[in-house]
Amino acid sequence: MTGYFLRRTLRAVITLWVAVTFFFFLLRVDVNIGLLALNMNASQEAIDSFNTRWGFDKSLLDQYWLWITGALQGDFGYSFRDARPAADWVAERLPKTLELSLAGFALMIVIGVPAGLAAAIRNGTATDRTIMSLAAAGYSLPSFVLGLALMYTFAVYLQLLPSTGSTSFAHLILPAATYGLTGSAGIARFTRAAMLEVLGKPYIAAARASGAPPAAVVLRHAVPNAAIPVVTMLGFSVGQLVGHAVIVETVFAWPGLGQALISAVANRDLAVVQVLVVVFATFMIGANLLVDILYGVLDPRIRTAGGANG
Amino acid sequence: MTPVLTARKLHRSFRRHRLLGPDYVTPAVRGVDLEVEPGECLGIVGESGCGKSTLGRLLLGLLPTDSGTVTCLGNQLGDLSKADMRRLRAKMALVHQNPLGALDPRRPVGDQIAEPLLIHRHLGYASQSARAARKEAVLRAVALDPVLADRYPHRLSGGQRQRVVLARALITEPELLVLDEPVSALDVSVQAQILGLLKKLKAESGAGLVFISHDLRVVRQLADRVAVMYRGQIVEQGSTEAVLDTPRHPYTRLLRGAVPSLVPGHRVKSESRAIDAFPEAGCSFAPRCEQARVGCRTEFPVLSSCGGSHSVACLYAPAREEIAR
């Protein structure tokens, strides 16, 4: 088990390095950064002095070495715009994004998983069809449309909740609901599919044949086995949490990383874009690592395949 | 002796809904009557798709019948409340064809063996130690090393898994055991071990066994009586020797011919005339039968005695002397 854990962690670190390096070069190859960052009318001298000041006149490998050694020490360069450390952007905005996305994620699980379980257990009934119709609607509805609809209903029409901003708990409700409702549709569909597959397995038939009451069959045999794919799916959603927040943050003017990314790209603020890439990649890869580890815990078959003894 | 299991005129068909036109109806079991005495093993043989497994599930009440009755240990299955039915399940067990599929991959096999004791509290294994003792006993009965009880199913061999499935079935001391192709998924050498074990269990437990298989050699080793199924009907029934040594029904003889023989020069007959649709009238085997006559297409053959307990559903079943040859 320890070996499995270490191997997975090492692999995650390498993946992160590859992803970050790839983006480093992608953002710089064959691009005159000075020209991009200033405007089209800037003089050649201004562009050259900009590039010299920020080190873009050095070779790509030199730039990469400076950046990666700095990054390892927590120095991700400086914003072109306000000359503050790029890492400060993250430090300021990450808590806001986490607040929104974790609230949304919790809602997603609390709504999606029970809905999917209920639909699978009541497979083929009106309950199943109702839940699945709602899920299909939620799945097809873009989050910004749902967000605007919720905003119109609860903020504009009923005037119960604030429409934008992030200063109180009331501000969190609408963005988190938008996030959670859209996400829960996919989770419900996936949970249902996973449960239905497991409920069709012979060991479920065997448990029923031995006289186990329906609740025991579901709780003792079906749910633990269906949990494996569902946890995978949830794990991947954790990776997308931060990235996914971009849209919802924009709709509700929520000052998180998503908004930061949009303004940094619009401003050609290279160091900020770069540090945000690092953050998003870390979340994604970290979530995958978490899934791998949970897999080992949940599925005895994986544990044996990865470790020396099981 | 009162039979542990009695089935009367069982019918069951499967319906597949079509958007346009009438539903597809596949009759799986058509008018089956059978009885199993305590300590007796009834073999049910037939080709795949003949309704053997459906019959097994009907007998255990795992699938509702369209019509007909199943009486198990004095209880008519359809009449019981859900709770009573679950309680009765302690006395009737199923052994599934594929032992890996029949075991929960996420729980150690020992837990799964003992689970029926947790489900059936009324059996009186209230304490952990009582359950452990019973588990030990049943592991011994199926000759499974207790060390293996802590393992997960994927870490056992096919034979060990089938022993686990058997142990789980036996732990509540059932009086009826339905074995659906219990050795088909196993290697021949392992088959022999499991068959030996089943013989021993049959002799010791006194439970009634329904042994479903397509393999006549396997059935011959274990069954006291054999019922041959064709397209949902029992076409021949009787003692194992009578049915397998002097088969009266053309289908039984075809089945017997399909078993590869080790005797040199003994020809193996192939089944080339597979026909999908059910004949509208007459014998359902007639389209494949080499001896079919005009009457076979119009008149329905009823299962009737052809000497003692041996019965056959064929209008022109040859006499015993003709078969002996």
XYZ file of C-alpha atoms in Angstrom:
635
model
C 0.000 0.000 0.000
C 2.831 2.414 0.836
C 4.595 1.505 -2.405
C 1.412 2.130 -4.322
C 1.002 5.506 -2.653
C 4.602 6.555 -3.322
C 4.510 5.478 -6.953
C 1.310 7.412 -7.548
C 2.658 10.539 -5.832
C 5.868 10.451 -7.840
C 3.898 10.075 -11.018
C 1.704 13.044 -10.062
C 4.742 15.244 -9.433
C 6.253 14.310 -12.791
C 2.948 14.972 -14.556
C 2.721 18.398 -12.938
C 6.256 19.223 -14.041
C 5.562 18.137 -17.622
C 2.320 20.118 -17.787
C 3.823 23.270 -16.347
C 6.908 23.051 -18.579
C 4.761 22.483 -21.642
C 2.753 25.601 -20.863
C 5.868 27.616 -20.128
C 7.147 27.010 -23.639
C 3.724 27.194 -25.255
C 3.264 30.720 -23.907
C 6.657 31.865 -25.124
C 7.637 30.037 -28.289
C 7.932 32.362 -31.270
C 6.139 35.199 -29.501
C 7.470 38.686 -28.989
C 6.140 39.208 -25.513
C 6.970 42.896 -25.472
C 4.902 43.438 -28.610
C 1.976 41.559 -27.090
C 2.133 43.174 -23.698
C 2.507 46.732 -24.969
C 0.356 47.809 -27.848
C 0.734 47.696 -31.588
C 1.838 51.321 -31.775
C 4.708 50.965 -29.309
C 8.129 51.974 -30.647
C 10.768 49.317 -31.277
C 12.916 50.841 -28.485
C 10.068 50.601 -26.002
C 9.479 46.954 -26.914
C 13.194 46.124 -26.673
C 13.593 47.807 -23.329
C 10.467 46.024 -22.037
C 11.880 42.663 -23.121
C 15.256 43.440 -21.532
C 13.644 44.576 -18.296
C 11.583 41.383 -17.913
C 14.333 39.089 -19.235
C 12.606 38.080 -22.465
C 15.801 38.812 -24.413
C 17.457 35.773 -22.839
C 17.313 32.355 -24.481
C 14.199 30.263 -23.749
C 16.180 27.721 -21.771
C 17.716 30.454 -19.606
C 14.287 31.928 -19.012
C 12.946 28.478 -18.136
C 15.773 27.832 -15.688
C 15.223 31.173 -13.948
C 11.478 30.609 -13.802
C 11.539 27.029 -12.552
C 14.176 27.690 -9.879
C 12.194 30.725 -8.779
C 8.933 28.784 -8.795
C 10.393 26.089 -6.592
C 11.131 28.807 -4.038
C 7.683 30.327 -4.346
C 8.688 33.139 -6.700
C 6.467 33.050 -9.765
C 7.572 36.353 -11.259
C 5.787 39.690 -11.258
C 2.668 41.043 -12.849
C 3.341 43.409 -15.745
C 0.442 45.541 -14.646
C 1.056 46.375 -11.031
C 4.532 44.876 -10.527
C 3.267 42.843 -7.586
C 4.359 39.208 -7.196
C 2.141 37.019 -9.365
C 1.747 34.611 -6.466
C -0.092 37.359 -4.552
C -2.908 37.112 -7.052
C -3.373 33.507 -6.159
C -3.084 34.118 -2.440
C -5.753 36.806 -2.639
C -8.211 35.017 -4.828
C -7.801 31.316 -4.112
C -9.801 31.422 -0.841
C -12.733 33.012 -2.664
C -12.673 30.402 -5.407
C -12.362 27.580 -2.878
C -15.276 28.961 -0.908
C -17.505 28.990 -3.985
C -16.369 25.736 -5.520
C -16.390 23.704 -2.308
C -19.871 24.938 -1.434
C -20.955 24.055 -4.972
C -19.232 20.687 -4.810
C -20.875 19.788 -1.515
C -24.245 20.715 -2.966
C -23.463 18.674 -6.068
C -22.865 15.532 -3.999
C -25.736 16.122 -1.597
C -28.183 16.477 -4.474
C -26.644 14.291 -7.179
C -25.737 11.095 -5.340
C -29.056 10.504 -3.527
C -30.987 11.423 -6.681
C -28.992 8.901 -8.698
C -29.394 6.201 -6.042
C -33.132 6.765 -5.852
C -33.483 6.632 -9.629
C -31.521 3.380 -9.834
C -33.378 1.684 -6.990
C -36.718 2.761 -8.468
C -35.526 1.938 -11.969
C -38.246 2.213 -14.597
C -40.783 3.886 -12.321
C -42.175 7.408 -12.381
C -39.608 8.400 -9.719
C -36.795 7.303 -12.015
C -38.241 9.108 -15.015
C -38.846 12.328 -13.077
C -35.330 12.418 -11.655
C -33.749 11.586 -14.973
C -35.785 14.207 -16.853
C -34.670 16.844 -14.366
C -31.101 15.622 -14.697
C -31.247 15.753 -18.478
C -32.579 19.312 -18.268
C -29.902 20.317 -15.771
C -27.230 18.645 -17.845
C -28.253 20.461 -21.013
C -28.675 23.875 -19.423
C -25.438 25.926 -19.564
C -24.448 27.139 -16.106
C -24.528 30.793 -17.130
C -28.141 30.448 -18.281
C -29.132 28.773 -15.027
C -27.115 31.391 -13.142
C -28.909 34.251 -14.854
C -32.290 32.573 -14.347
C -31.620 32.125 -10.637
C -30.330 35.666 -10.394
C -33.444 37.033 -12.089
C -35.789 34.975 -9.912
C -34.224 35.370 -6.481
C -32.348 38.667 -6.750
C -34.337 40.756 -9.187
C -37.901 39.450 -8.929
C -38.198 38.138 -5.364
C -35.386 40.358 -4.067
C -34.425 37.771 -1.490
C -30.739 37.479 -2.272
C -28.003 39.776 -3.554
C -27.194 39.370 -7.253
C -23.450 39.956 -7.327
C -20.493 40.353 -5.004
C -19.021 38.197 -2.286
C -19.208 39.985 1.021
C -21.660 37.821 2.972
C -23.010 34.295 3.179
C -26.115 35.421 1.305
C -23.864 36.302 -1.612
C -22.618 32.731 -1.758
C -26.039 31.093 -2.104
C -26.851 31.838 -5.733
C -23.421 31.103 -7.257
C -23.083 27.937 -5.180
C -26.581 26.809 -6.161
C -25.814 27.436 -9.839
C -22.636 25.455 -9.512
C -24.169 22.628 -7.478
C -27.308 22.201 -9.561
C -25.496 21.994 -12.896
C -22.934 19.596 -11.457
C -25.462 17.411 -9.682
C -27.219 16.539 -12.958
C -24.130 14.748 -14.258
C -23.465 13.129 -10.900
C -27.045 11.844 -10.677
C -26.885 10.318 -14.137
C -23.541 8.744 -13.430
C -24.552 7.411 -10.012
C -27.672 5.873 -11.507
C -25.707 4.191 -14.287
C -23.118 2.832 -11.855
C -25.806 1.527 -9.500
C -27.783 -0.098 -12.299
C -24.703 -1.879 -13.510
C -23.919 -3.223 -10.050
C -27.554 -4.146 -9.359
C -27.421 -6.361 -12.448
C -24.449 -8.356 -11.160
C -24.869 -11.986 -10.121
C -23.654 -11.308 -6.571
C -26.623 -8.999 -6.073
C -28.921 -11.764 -7.314
C -27.073 -14.123 -4.959
C -27.602 -11.789 -2.004
C -31.304 -11.526 -2.824
C -31.534 -15.297 -3.246
C -30.090 -15.758 0.223
C -32.984 -13.736 1.612
C -31.300 -10.412 2.330
C -33.819 -7.571 2.708
C -33.680 -5.001 -0.128
C -32.099 -2.298 2.044
C -29.299 -4.652 3.093
C -28.641 -5.651 -0.512
C -28.320 -2.024 -1.514
C -26.279 -0.831 1.444
C -24.016 -3.817 1.955
C -23.318 -4.881 -1.624
C -24.566 -2.420 -4.237
C -23.474 0.946 -2.847
C -19.897 -0.057 -1.925
C -19.343 -1.448 -5.405
C -21.047 1.408 -7.232
C -18.984 3.839 -5.138
C -15.844 2.979 -7.090
C -16.819 4.634 -10.400
C -18.763 7.395 -8.651
C -15.772 8.369 -6.524
C -13.655 8.474 -9.673
C -16.136 10.774 -11.302
C -16.306 12.998 -8.202
C -12.521 13.059 -8.029
C -12.268 14.330 -11.557
C -14.869 16.973 -10.763
C -12.660 18.142 -7.889
C -9.949 18.709 -10.477
C -12.286 20.777 -12.593
C -13.753 22.676 -9.647
C -11.432 25.623 -9.921
C -11.526 25.795 -13.698
C -15.256 25.317 -13.768
C -15.709 28.239 -11.413
C -14.601 30.646 -14.163
C -18.061 30.876 -15.705
C -20.017 31.109 -12.483
C -17.554 33.661 -11.094
C -18.024 35.798 -14.178
C -21.835 35.681 -14.017
C -21.966 36.628 -10.329
C -18.910 38.941 -10.329
C -17.310 36.678 -7.764
C -13.696 37.815 -7.247
C -11.982 34.450 -7.590
C -9.284 32.834 -9.696
C -11.541 32.455 -12.706
C -12.009 36.179 -12.992
C -8.284 36.651 -12.402
C -7.497 34.299 -15.286
C -9.800 36.140 -17.659
C -8.379 39.553 -16.828
C -4.776 38.249 -16.915
C -5.266 36.776 -20.370
C -6.971 39.944 -21.587
C -4.062 42.004 -20.236
C -1.369 39.649 -21.607
C -0.086 39.445 -18.029
C 2.270 36.546 -18.613
C 3.480 35.815 -15.087
C -0.064 35.797 -13.732
C -1.320 33.496 -16.501
C 1.629 31.229 -15.822
C 1.013 30.981 -12.077
C -2.676 30.330 -12.656
C -1.770 27.505 -15.031
C 0.321 26.048 -12.209
C -2.624 26.324 -9.809
C -5.164 24.750 -12.178
C -2.756 21.946 -13.109
C -2.009 21.284 -9.441
C -5.707 20.968 -8.674
C -6.339 18.632 -11.580
C -3.364 16.405 -10.883
C -3.930 16.501 -7.149
C -7.511 15.368 -7.701
C -6.342 12.496 -9.887
C -3.877 11.455 -7.214
C -6.650 11.556 -4.646
C -8.786 9.342 -6.886
C -5.956 6.855 -7.286
C -5.444 6.660 -3.545
C -9.167 6.325 -2.823
C -9.302 3.601 -5.450
C -6.736 1.633 -3.544
C -8.827 2.016 -0.408
C -12.130 1.171 -2.102
C -11.163 -1.616 -4.453
C -9.244 -4.576 -3.057
C -8.382 -5.691 -6.577
C -6.363 -2.540 -7.288
C -4.612 -2.842 -3.951
C -3.249 -6.243 -4.867
C -2.286 -5.209 -8.362
C -0.267 -2.290 -6.981
C 1.259 -3.768 -3.851
C 3.371 -6.772 -3.008
C 0.801 -8.250 -0.666
C -2.904 -7.570 -0.367
C -41.809 -38.815 2.275
C -43.144 -35.409 1.437
C -41.241 -33.821 -1.390
C -39.143 -30.755 -0.529
C -40.189 -29.232 -3.807
C -43.226 -29.651 -5.999
C -43.874 -27.722 -9.181
C -47.196 -27.897 -11.005
C -47.836 -26.633 -14.529
C -45.222 -23.899 -14.411
C -45.381 -21.372 -17.195
C -43.182 -18.392 -17.765
C -42.536 -16.364 -20.856
C -40.523 -13.244 -21.480
C -42.011 -10.331 -23.271
C -40.043 -7.752 -25.170
C -41.936 -4.648 -26.010
C -41.870 -3.404 -29.567
C -42.782 0.111 -30.546
C -44.734 -1.058 -33.565
C -46.507 -4.354 -33.857
C -47.088 -6.986 -31.212
C -44.556 -7.661 -28.444
C -42.037 -10.443 -28.892
C -43.027 -13.243 -26.579
C -40.463 -15.899 -25.788
C -41.927 -18.797 -23.852
C -39.118 -20.029 -21.608
C -40.918 -22.572 -19.440
C -44.091 -24.274 -20.662
C -46.080 -26.470 -18.378
C -43.383 -28.050 -16.248
C -44.296 -30.509 -13.481
C -41.674 -31.888 -11.164
C -40.968 -33.121 -7.675
C -37.825 -33.421 -5.595
C -37.669 -35.714 -2.576
C -35.387 -35.062 0.396
C -31.925 -36.461 -0.234
C -32.622 -36.824 -3.909
C -30.873 -35.161 -6.816
C -32.924 -34.274 -9.864
C -30.831 -33.467 -12.914
C -32.244 -31.061 -15.470
C -30.546 -31.264 -18.840
C -31.049 -29.570 -22.162
C -29.291 -27.360 -24.644
C -28.637 -23.699 -23.918
C -31.749 -21.575 -24.197
C -34.119 -24.428 -23.384
C -35.296 -22.742 -20.190
C -33.227 -24.652 -17.620
C -31.993 -21.583 -15.769
C -35.381 -19.885 -15.907
C -36.875 -23.020 -14.396
C -34.259 -22.912 -11.622
C -35.165 -19.330 -10.800
C -38.886 -20.123 -10.845
C -38.330 -23.023 -8.461
C -36.640 -20.692 -5.988
C -39.229 -17.971 -6.400
C -36.596 -15.589 -7.719
C -38.766 -14.983 -10.740
C -42.572 -14.842 -10.625
C -44.443 -17.487 -12.599
C -47.028 -16.604 -15.230
C -49.120 -19.508 -14.048
C -48.641 -22.692 -12.084
C -47.484 -23.262 -8.529
C -44.260 -24.009 -6.733
C -44.516 -25.582 -3.314
C -41.378 -25.655 -1.254
C -41.298 -27.306 2.192
C -45.058 -27.021 2.416
C -45.184 -23.347 1.439
C -46.709 -22.225 -1.799
C -44.256 -19.560 -2.933
C -46.674 -17.014 -4.398
C -48.782 -16.996 -1.234
C -46.060 -16.024 1.207
C -45.555 -12.489 2.435
C -42.245 -10.901 1.506
C -40.927 -11.341 5.037
C -41.951 -15.018 5.163
C -40.437 -15.566 1.753
C -37.123 -14.095 2.898
C -37.256 -16.301 5.963
C -37.877 -19.361 3.817
C -34.818 -18.490 1.751
C -32.644 -19.769 4.554
C -33.943 -23.204 3.626
C -33.518 -22.876 -0.126
C -30.213 -21.961 -1.713
C -28.891 -21.208 -5.158
C -25.441 -22.047 -6.437
C -24.637 -19.929 -9.400
C -22.811 -20.944 -12.544
C -20.059 -18.346 -12.425
C -18.488 -18.310 -8.965
C -16.487 -15.125 -9.518
C -19.559 -13.192 -10.565
C -21.560 -14.568 -7.671
C -19.155 -13.126 -5.109
C -18.971 -9.486 -4.074
C -15.502 -8.320 -5.183
C -15.223 -5.884 -2.295
C -15.707 -8.187 0.670
C -13.519 -10.963 2.023
C -15.054 -14.335 1.191
C -15.357 -15.356 4.843
C -17.726 -12.439 5.481
C -19.803 -13.451 2.504
C -19.999 -17.068 3.643
C -21.259 -15.981 7.058
C -23.613 -13.292 5.755
C -26.722 -15.520 5.544
C -26.414 -16.086 9.296
C -26.634 -12.326 9.823
C -29.608 -12.101 7.499
C -31.430 -14.998 9.150
C -31.272 -14.077 12.819
C -34.017 -16.574 13.578
C -31.583 -19.416 12.950
C -30.079 -18.567 16.309
C -26.503 -17.670 15.458
C -26.703 -14.519 17.531
C -23.144 -14.366 18.826
C -19.993 -13.744 16.875
C -18.511 -16.970 18.207
C -21.520 -19.058 17.182
C -21.269 -17.685 13.684
C -17.521 -18.272 13.578
C -18.004 -21.867 14.699
C -20.647 -22.485 12.059
C -18.385 -20.899 9.452
C -15.531 -23.179 10.473
C -17.792 -26.194 10.145
C -19.022 -25.251 6.712
C -15.493 -24.456 5.507
C -14.493 -27.920 6.627
C -17.478 -29.398 4.821
C -16.412 -27.869 1.513
C -12.725 -28.617 2.215
C -11.627 -25.001 2.076
C -8.596 -23.832 4.049
C -9.867 -21.376 6.729
C -6.856 -19.161 5.954
C -8.504 -18.327 2.637
C -11.545 -16.861 4.367
C -9.777 -13.512 4.791
C -9.061 -13.232 1.096
C -10.977 -11.356 -1.534
C -12.614 -13.377 -4.343
C -10.091 -12.324 -6.981
C -7.305 -13.939 -5.006
C -8.846 -17.414 -5.084
C -8.763 -20.037 -7.808
C -11.909 -21.043 -9.693
C -12.329 -24.201 -7.649
C -11.813 -22.343 -4.376
C -14.377 -19.751 -5.391
C -16.940 -22.425 -6.170
C -16.259 -23.927 -2.737
C -16.902 -20.510 -1.234
C -20.196 -20.216 -3.106
C -21.143 -23.694 -1.914
C -20.178 -22.854 1.647
C -22.335 -19.742 1.545
C -25.242 -21.804 0.234
C -24.785 -24.492 2.871
C -24.244 -22.351 5.946
C -27.961 -22.101 6.743
C -28.409 -25.878 6.264
C -30.853 -25.552 3.365
C -33.273 -28.342 2.544
C -33.390 -27.429 -1.122
C -30.373 -26.570 -3.210
C -30.608 -25.445 -6.826
C -27.273 -25.812 -8.584
C -27.254 -23.946 -11.881
C -24.366 -25.322 -13.957
C -22.148 -25.421 -10.869
C -19.134 -26.913 -12.618
C -19.398 -25.620 -16.202
C -17.026 -22.728 -15.571
C -14.364 -24.974 -14.055
C -11.450 -26.971 -15.455
C -12.119 -30.671 -15.845
C -9.869 -31.671 -12.942
C -11.497 -29.097 -10.669
C -14.904 -30.226 -11.931
C -14.151 -33.701 -10.637
C -13.224 -32.343 -7.197
C -16.367 -30.244 -6.919
C -18.538 -33.119 -8.143
C -16.984 -35.369 -5.520
C -17.743 -32.755 -2.918
C -21.337 -32.417 -4.103
C -21.810 -36.205 -3.917
C -20.562 -36.192 -0.354
C -22.828 -33.254 0.564
C -25.813 -34.920 -1.025
C -25.245 -38.055 1.001
C -24.617 -36.197 4.262
C -27.040 -33.266 4.210
C -30.247 -34.976 3.120
C -31.213 -31.883 1.169
C -33.088 -32.111 -2.101
C -30.921 -31.075 -5.035
C -31.869 -29.674 -8.407
C -28.850 -29.983 -10.628
C -29.057 -27.981 -13.848
C -26.514 -28.815 -16.507
C -26.013 -29.216 -20.222
C -23.348 -31.845 -19.625
C -24.826 -35.355 -19.522
C -21.643 -36.924 -18.135
C -21.716 -34.582 -15.165
C -25.406 -35.173 -14.568
C -24.934 -38.924 -14.704
C -22.464 -38.753 -11.841
C -24.737 -36.934 -9.452
C -28.390 -37.209 -10.399
C -30.778 -39.928 -9.200
C -33.397 -38.837 -11.684
C -33.112 -36.813 -14.862
C -35.555 -34.498 -16.608
C -34.740 -33.572 -20.188
C -35.927 -30.142 -21.259
C -36.571 -29.009 -24.774
C -37.925 -25.533 -25.496
C -39.386 -25.080 -22.054
C -40.996 -28.490 -21.747
C -39.913 -31.663 -20.064
C -39.787 -34.181 -22.888
C -38.456 -37.123 -20.931
C -38.113 -37.906 -17.273
C -37.078 -40.906 -15.244
C -34.274 -42.543 -13.352
C -30.816 -41.497 -14.540
C -30.042 -44.962 -15.906
C -33.348 -45.268 -17.718
C -33.163 -41.838 -19.354
C -29.494 -41.813 -20.250
C -29.018 -45.502 -21.099
C -32.309 -46.243 -22.823
C -33.526 -42.807 -23.960
C -36.960 -42.943 -25.516
C -37.280 -39.415 -26.811
C -35.509 -38.597 -30.088
C -34.203 -35.380 -28.516
C -32.592 -37.210 -25.602
C -30.921 -39.504 -28.070
C -29.706 -36.505 -30.042
C -28.336 -34.953 -26.833
C -26.581 -38.173 -25.923
C -25.102 -38.309 -29.399
C -23.756 -34.796 -28.940
C -21.468 -35.910 -26.130
C -18.088 -36.636 -27.667
C -17.367 -40.287 -27.237
C -14.014 -41.816 -26.542
C -15.062 -45.042 -28.224
C -13.338 -45.202 -31.625
C -15.680 -45.176 -34.576
C -18.553 -43.863 -32.489
C -20.037 -41.109 -34.576
C -20.984 -37.762 -33.136
C -24.224 -36.408 -34.498
C -24.355 -32.703 -35.102
C -27.335 -30.446 -34.647
C -27.589 -28.674 -37.940
C -31.297 -28.080 -38.195
C -31.743 -25.320 -35.665
C -35.108 -23.715 -36.142
C -36.153 -20.527 -34.438
C -39.910 -20.282 -34.602
C -42.109 -22.489 -32.453
C -44.326 -24.799 -34.499
C -47.916 -23.665 -34.179
C -49.252 -27.098 -33.451
C -47.931 -30.521 -32.652
C -44.599 -31.478 -31.135
C -42.144 -28.625 -30.755
C -39.272 -30.962 -31.533
C -40.854 -32.143 -34.800
C -38.981 -29.657 -37.055
C -35.669 -31.111 -35.857
C -36.750 -34.687 -35.440
C -35.481 -37.351 -37.814
C -38.366 -39.645 -36.958
C -41.107 -37.029 -37.318
C -44.256 -38.301 -38.990
C -47.372 -36.543 -40.206
C -49.094 -36.823 -36.816
C -46.213 -35.025 -35.075
C -47.107 -31.807 -36.868
C -50.670 -31.742 -35.616
C -50.910 -33.613 -32.348
C -49.291 -32.441 -29.109
C -47.392 -35.170 -27.264
C -48.176 -35.384 -23.559
C -45.606 -36.581 -21.041
C -46.799 -40.073 -20.138
C -45.368 -43.163 -18.569
C -43.525 -45.594 -20.779
C -42.735 -48.079 -18.055
C -42.519 -47.432 -14.324
C -41.369 -43.951 -13.405
C -39.913 -43.398 -16.841
C -42.070 -41.050 -18.888
C -41.685 -39.512 -22.301
C -43.479 -36.914 -24.386
C -43.341 -38.440 -27.842
C -46.146 -39.847 -29.953
C -43.957 -42.454 -31.555
C -41.402 -43.212 -28.862
C -39.633 -46.403 -29.816
C -40.087 -49.420 -27.616
C -37.355 -50.390 -25.199
C -36.319 -53.367 -27.346
C -35.711 -51.158 -30.353
C -33.301 -48.935 -28.419
C -31.365 -51.721 -26.807
C -30.214 -52.948 -30.230
